[in-house]
Short mmCIF file of C-alpha atoms in Angstrom, two decimals:
data_model
loop_
_atom_site.label_atom_id
_atom_site.label_comp_id
_atom_site.label_asym_id
_atom_site.label_seq_id
_atom_site.Cartn_x
_atom_site.Cartn_y
_atom_site.Cartn_z
CA UNK O 1 0.01 -0.04 -0.07
CA UNK O 2 1.52 3.33 -1.10
CA UNK O 3 1.90 6.45 0.93
CA UNK O 4 -0.56 7.92 -1.63
CA UNK O 5 -3.07 5.83 -0.21
CA UNK O 6 -2.23 6.40 3.45
CA UNK O 7 -1.55 9.64 3.78
CA UNK O 8 -5.24 10.82 2.97
CA UNK O 9 -6.46 9.18 5.90
CA UNK O 10 -3.70 10.83 8.35
CA UNK O 11 -4.27 13.81 6.88
CA UNK O 12 -8.47 13.78 7.07
CA UNK O 13 -7.91 12.46 10.67
CA UNK O 14 -5.61 15.75 11.47
CA UNK O 15 -8.26 17.90 9.56
CA UNK O 16 -11.51 16.74 11.31
CA UNK O 17 -9.68 17.00 14.94
CA UNK O 18 -8.38 20.61 14.04
CA UNK O 19 -11.29 21.84 12.43
CA UNK O 20 -13.98 20.15 14.93
CA UNK O 21 -12.33 20.03 18.30
CA UNK O 22 -9.16 22.72 17.78
CA UNK O 23 -7.11 20.03 18.50
CA UNK O 24 -3.79 19.27 17.10
CA UNK O 25 -2.99 15.32 16.84
CA UNK O 26 0.77 14.60 16.68
CA UNK O 27 1.12 11.67 14.20
CA UNK O 28 3.68 9.06 14.88
CA UNK O 29 5.14 6.78 11.83
CA UNK O 30 2.65 4.84 10.25
CA UNK O 31 3.83 0.91 10.50
CA UNK O 32 2.75 -2.00 8.86
CA UNK O 33 0.82 -3.92 11.06
CA UNK O 34 2.03 -7.50 11.89
CA UNK O 35 0.99 -8.70 15.40
CA UNK O 36 0.45 -5.73 17.09
CA UNK O 37 -3.36 -4.97 18.42
CA UNK O 38 -4.92 -1.23 18.17
CA UNK O 39 -6.52 -0.90 21.40
CA UNK O 40 -8.49 1.82 22.51
CA UNK O 41 -11.54 2.33 24.73
CA UNK O 42 -13.62 3.55 22.12
CA UNK O 43 -13.18 2.90 18.58
CA UNK O 44 -15.28 4.26 15.47
CA UNK O 45 -15.07 1.45 12.83
CA UNK O 46 -16.51 1.67 8.80
CA UNK O 47 -16.17 -0.73 5.76
CA UNK O 48 -15.16 0.55 2.40
CA UNK O 49 -15.79 -1.17 -0.97
CA UNK O 50 -15.19 0.01 -4.27
CA UNK O 51 -15.00 -1.76 -7.70
CA UNK O 52 -11.67 -2.91 -7.39
CA UNK O 53 -11.20 -3.16 -3.66
CA UNK O 54 -12.45 -3.32 -0.22
CA UNK O 55 -11.23 -2.72 3.21
CA UNK O 56 -11.94 -1.36 6.85
CA UNK O 57 -10.91 1.80 8.93
CA UNK O 58 -10.57 2.13 12.57
CA UNK O 59 -10.41 5.06 14.80
CA UNK O 60 -9.51 3.91 18.03
CA UNK O 61 -9.03 6.82 21.16
CA UNK O 62 -8.51 6.30 24.66
CA UNK O 63 -11.12 7.80 26.86
CA UNK O 64 -9.73 10.47 28.16
CA UNK O 65 -8.93 11.82 24.53
CA UNK O 66 -12.71 11.21 23.63
CA UNK O 67 -13.78 13.19 26.37
CA UNK O 68 -11.51 16.06 25.86
CA UNK O 69 -12.71 16.34 22.22
CA UNK O 70 -16.25 16.31 23.48
CA UNK O 71 -15.33 18.90 25.89
CA UNK O 72 -13.89 20.84 22.93
CA UNK O 73 -17.14 20.28 20.55
CA UNK O 74 -19.71 20.91 23.29
CA UNK O 75 -18.22 23.23 25.98
CA UNK O 76 -18.50 20.20 28.62
CA UNK O 77 -17.55 16.76 28.82
CA UNK O 78 -19.85 14.08 30.04
CA UNK O 79 -18.33 11.62 33.15
CA UNK O 80 -18.58 8.48 30.78
CA UNK O 81 -18.19 7.31 27.36
CA UNK O 82 -22.16 7.67 26.93
CA UNK O 83 -24.54 7.69 23.86
CA UNK O 84 -23.42 11.34 23.30
CA UNK O 85 -19.79 10.18 22.89
CA UNK O 86 -20.74 7.09 20.45
CA UNK O 87 -22.55 9.69 18.42
CA UNK O 88 -19.52 12.05 18.09
CA UNK O 89 -17.38 9.00 17.24
CA UNK O 90 -19.78 7.69 14.66
CA UNK O 91 -19.39 11.34 12.93
CA UNK O 92 -15.82 11.66 13.55
CA UNK O 93 -15.56 8.27 11.72
CA UNK O 94 -17.75 8.90 8.69
CA UNK O 95 -16.03 12.82 8.38
CA UNK O 96 -12.78 10.98 8.42
CA UNK O 97 -13.34 8.22 5.68
CA UNK O 98 -15.52 10.70 3.74
CA UNK O 99 -12.48 13.11 3.57
CA UNK O 100 -10.21 10.09 2.60
CA UNK O 101 -12.73 9.28 -0.06
CA UNK O 102 -12.73 12.64 -1.55
CA UNK O 103 -8.79 12.87 -1.67
CA UNK O 104 -8.52 9.23 -2.77
CA UNK O 105 -11.11 10.01 -5.50
CA UNK O 106 -9.04 12.92 -7.09
CA UNK O 107 -6.04 10.08 -7.34
CA UNK O 108 -8.42 7.55 -8.86
CA UNK O 109 -9.33 5.69 -6.41
CA UNK O 110 -13.05 5.07 -5.69
CA UNK O 111 -14.68 3.34 -2.80
CA UNK O 112 -18.11 3.61 -1.01
CA UNK O 113 -18.59 3.67 2.39
CA UNK O 114 -21.13 1.64 4.67
CA UNK O 115 -22.53 2.76 7.97
CA UNK O 116 -20.02 3.28 10.76
CA UNK O 117 -20.25 1.09 14.08
CA UNK O 118 -19.22 2.57 17.39
CA UNK O 119 -17.73 -0.12 19.83
CA UNK O 120 -17.10 1.03 23.64
CA UNK O 121 -15.20 -0.83 26.46
CA UNK O 122 -12.07 -0.71 28.38
CA UNK O 123 -8.90 -1.64 26.20
CA UNK O 124 -10.91 -3.14 23.71
CA UNK O 125 -8.66 -4.60 21.10
CA UNK O 126 -9.10 -4.35 17.31
CA UNK O 127 -8.13 -7.09 14.61
CA UNK O 128 -9.01 -6.14 10.79
CA UNK O 129 -9.56 -9.23 8.93
CA UNK O 130 -8.40 -8.57 4.89
CA UNK O 131 -5.93 -10.58 2.93
CA UNK O 132 -4.25 -7.29 2.35
CA UNK O 133 -1.76 -4.85 3.97
CA UNK O 134 -2.97 -3.81 7.34
CA UNK O 135 -1.37 0.07 8.06
CA UNK O 136 -1.46 1.39 11.63
CA UNK O 137 -1.07 5.17 12.46
CA UNK O 138 -0.35 5.96 16.11
CA UNK O 139 -1.39 9.64 17.17
CA UNK O 140 -0.24 11.41 20.34
CA UNK O 141 -1.78 14.66 22.04
CA UNK O 142 -1.53 15.68 25.92
CA UNK O 143 -4.89 14.34 26.58
CA UNK O 144 -3.79 10.56 25.49
CA UNK O 145 -3.49 8.67 22.17
CA UNK O 146 -5.24 7.11 19.16
CA UNK O 147 -4.82 4.92 16.76
CA UNK O 148 -5.88 4.78 13.16
CA UNK O 149 -5.87 1.53 11.13
CA UNK O 150 -6.37 0.96 7.38
CA UNK O 151 -7.00 -2.45 5.75
CA UNK O 152 -7.40 -2.90 2.14
CA UNK O 153 -7.41 -5.76 -0.16
CA UNK P 1 -37.63 -2.99 7.58
CA UNK P 2 -39.53 -6.20 6.46
CA UNK P 3 -39.00 -9.83 7.70
CA UNK P 4 -37.90 -10.50 4.26
CA UNK P 5 -34.85 -8.35 5.06
CA UNK P 6 -34.14 -9.79 8.47
CA UNK P 7 -34.66 -13.59 8.00
CA UNK P 8 -31.82 -14.14 5.81
CA UNK P 9 -29.45 -12.97 8.54
CA UNK P 10 -31.28 -15.02 11.01
CA UNK P 11 -30.96 -18.20 8.97
CA UNK P 12 -27.69 -17.67 7.87
CA UNK P 13 -26.30 -17.38 11.57
CA UNK P 14 -28.16 -20.51 12.28
CA UNK P 15 -26.87 -22.09 9.24
CA UNK P 16 -23.41 -21.31 9.60
CA UNK P 17 -23.38 -22.53 13.26
CA UNK P 18 -25.42 -25.84 12.54
CA UNK P 19 -22.67 -26.51 9.75
CA UNK P 20 -19.48 -25.50 11.18
CA UNK P 21 -20.02 -26.46 14.41
CA UNK P 22 -22.89 -28.66 14.78
CA UNK P 23 -24.29 -26.04 17.20
CA UNK P 24 -28.05 -25.03 17.20
CA UNK P 25 -28.67 -21.74 18.45
CA UNK P 26 -32.30 -20.80 19.45
CA UNK P 27 -33.63 -17.76 18.23
CA UNK P 28 -35.17 -15.27 20.08
CA UNK P 29 -37.77 -12.80 19.12
CA UNK P 30 -36.13 -9.76 16.58
CA UNK P 31 -36.74 -6.61 18.08
CA UNK P 32 -36.32 -2.96 16.77
CA UNK P 33 -33.40 -1.65 18.71
CA UNK P 34 -34.00 1.85 20.51
CA UNK P 35 -31.63 2.12 23.41
CA UNK P 36 -30.29 -1.04 24.17
CA UNK P 37 -27.02 -2.32 23.48
CA UNK P 38 -25.96 -5.30 22.24
CA UNK P 39 -22.95 -6.74 24.16
CA UNK P 40 -20.71 -9.21 23.81
CA UNK P 41 -16.90 -10.31 24.59
CA UNK P 42 -16.20 -10.69 21.22
CA UNK P 43 -17.63 -9.53 17.87
CA UNK P 44 -17.47 -9.51 14.12
CA UNK P 45 -18.39 -6.74 12.19
CA UNK P 46 -18.59 -6.12 8.43
CA UNK P 47 -20.00 -3.10 6.34
CA UNK P 48 -22.43 -3.70 3.59
CA UNK P 49 -22.56 -1.28 0.38
CA UNK P 50 -25.44 -1.57 -2.15
CA UNK P 51 -26.59 0.61 -5.14
CA UNK P 52 -29.88 1.95 -2.99
CA UNK P 53 -28.64 1.24 0.70
CA UNK P 54 -25.78 0.79 3.02
CA UNK P 55 -25.56 -0.81 6.39
CA UNK P 56 -23.78 -2.81 8.76
CA UNK P 57 -23.89 -6.27 10.62
CA UNK P 58 -22.68 -7.29 13.88
CA UNK P 59 -22.40 -10.89 15.58
CA UNK P 60 -21.55 -10.66 19.08
CA UNK P 61 -20.50 -13.67 21.26
CA UNK P 62 -20.13 -14.26 24.89
CA UNK P 63 -16.68 -15.53 25.64
CA UNK P 64 -17.83 -19.06 26.59
CA UNK P 65 -20.01 -19.54 23.71
CA UNK P 66 -16.90 -18.34 21.41
CA UNK P 67 -14.64 -20.82 23.04
CA UNK P 68 -16.97 -23.67 22.87
CA UNK P 69 -17.62 -22.97 18.81
CA UNK P 70 -13.76 -23.32 18.52
CA UNK P 71 -13.82 -26.67 20.63
CA UNK P 72 -16.42 -28.03 18.09
CA UNK P 73 -14.82 -26.91 15.21
CA UNK P 74 -11.24 -27.90 15.72
CA UNK P 75 -11.20 -30.52 18.49
CA UNK P 76 -10.00 -28.08 21.19
CA UNK P 77 -10.48 -24.61 22.57
CA UNK P 78 -7.80 -22.23 23.93
CA UNK P 79 -8.24 -20.84 27.21
CA UNK P 80 -8.46 -17.58 26.18
CA UNK P 81 -9.85 -15.22 22.97
CA UNK P 82 -6.40 -15.53 21.31
CA UNK P 83 -6.00 -14.59 17.52
CA UNK P 84 -7.30 -18.35 16.34
CA UNK P 85 -10.53 -17.28 17.77
CA UNK P 86 -10.40 -13.38 16.30
CA UNK P 87 -9.76 -15.40 12.75
CA UNK P 88 -12.57 -17.98 13.45
CA UNK P 89 -14.94 -14.93 14.38
CA UNK P 90 -14.09 -13.16 11.28
CA UNK P 91 -14.60 -15.83 8.89
CA UNK P 92 -17.96 -16.53 10.85
CA UNK P 93 -18.95 -12.83 9.99
CA UNK P 94 -18.11 -13.42 6.50
CA UNK P 95 -19.89 -16.54 5.74
CA UNK P 96 -23.04 -15.08 7.74
CA UNK P 97 -23.11 -11.99 5.78
CA UNK P 98 -22.26 -13.88 2.58
CA UNK P 99 -25.26 -16.32 3.15
CA UNK P 100 -27.62 -13.39 3.46
CA UNK P 101 -26.30 -11.78 0.58
CA UNK P 102 -26.98 -14.57 -1.40
CA UNK P 103 -30.83 -15.22 -0.13
CA UNK P 104 -31.29 -11.44 -0.58
CA UNK P 105 -29.86 -11.48 -3.77
CA UNK P 106 -32.47 -14.06 -4.86
CA UNK P 107 -35.16 -11.47 -3.74
CA UNK P 108 -33.45 -8.50 -5.58
CA UNK P 109 -31.73 -6.84 -2.63
CA UNK P 110 -28.21 -6.40 -3.82
CA UNK P 111 -25.17 -5.37 -1.80
CA UNK P 112 -21.47 -5.93 -1.69
CA UNK P 113 -19.45 -6.56 1.69
CA UNK P 114 -16.36 -4.64 2.91
CA UNK P 115 -13.95 -6.89 5.01
CA UNK P 116 -14.67 -7.94 8.64
CA UNK P 117 -13.19 -6.26 11.77
CA UNK P 118 -13.02 -8.31 14.89
CA UNK P 119 -13.28 -6.70 18.25
CA UNK P 120 -12.46 -8.59 21.39
CA UNK P 121 -12.87 -7.16 24.92
CA UNK P 122 -14.98 -8.03 27.89
CA UNK P 123 -18.51 -6.99 27.79
CA UNK P 124 -17.78 -4.40 24.74
CA UNK P 125 -21.12 -2.29 23.66
CA UNK P 126 -21.47 -2.04 20.01
CA UNK P 127 -23.55 0.97 18.58
CA UNK P 128 -24.80 0.71 14.86
CA UNK P 129 -24.52 4.50 13.38
CA UNK P 130 -27.34 4.57 10.61
CA UNK P 131 -30.32 6.47 9.72
CA UNK P 132 -32.54 3.54 9.01
CA UNK P 133 -34.05 0.95 11.52
CA UNK P 134 -31.93 -1.21 13.75
CA UNK P 135 -32.83 -4.97 14.24
CA UNK P 136 -31.43 -6.91 17.14
CA UNK P 137 -31.96 -10.85 17.00
CA UNK P 138 -31.02 -12.58 20.22
CA UNK P 139 -29.58 -16.09 20.34
CA UNK P 140 -29.10 -18.38 23.13
CA UNK P 141 -27.49 -21.48 23.83
CA UNK P 142 -26.48 -23.60 26.70
CA UNK P 143 -23.22 -22.27 26.39
CA UNK P 144 -23.99 -18.60 26.52
CA UNK P 145 -25.79 -16.18 24.18
CA UNK P 146 -25.38 -14.34 20.89
CA UNK P 147 -26.59 -11.25 19.42
CA UNK P 148 -27.03 -10.22 15.70
CA UNK P 149 -27.70 -6.54 14.75
CA UNK P 150 -28.29 -5.25 11.73
CA UNK P 151 -28.66 -1.56 10.59
CA UNK P 152 -29.26 -0.37 7.06
CA UNK P 153 -30.29 3.05 5.63
#
């Protein structure tokens, strides 16, 4: 999988976080995922289907970071990962995939997005099941970490 | 969402469990999901995209049931929800969605499947984020419960 294909997802998350929550995430080095599992307390997941490819995207956040995003977007944060937070993570997942879809569409890579699913639970592990390469992109912030994973066949 | 649309997913799970693991699940009554969250210790998730619709499917299992399926398929069960179990749940998710896709295709409902994602973590909660109706189908067995959810726009 080329950087061409990875960067739109990376940039799209940075854009969404900066625009929606005035939050600057610091991207780490994208790496090919082997055995390592992405973990988070809340994750947004979305499937992608194109004429020549199919895959999945996940965005996993630590609870502390998810609540800080809520605080910045809405002025106050709930104490727990409640329904408002899952709504917000679902929206962010849609926006990140949508932003990457636009950037990739301009380069001739087309895909359609399924609807997002949000998973909440302390330190759950995410495994993408596709034959293709899996890329894990770590992000840091002063409020905790996030991990984006993409996987395409 | 009509029974026409729900039953293929229900039947497909029963088929897969019966064929792959000689396990008879007892289906409960499908219900429209409102606030209730599906919970499981391991879940397989997959996105679906058609020309006129898009949605998502999840299959959530209690740990005890997932390990019993492993025991029946492979002759022995691991002690934990390890990589072999996530592989198996990813496969089951693909097979259930694929079976429903075939049945629905015969009725003129077409969709393509994304690649599955497997989430593991004690009692995590699943929320499908789509505008359409969400249907939750509970299943019971002597080894614990499973929940299938489908959501289409």
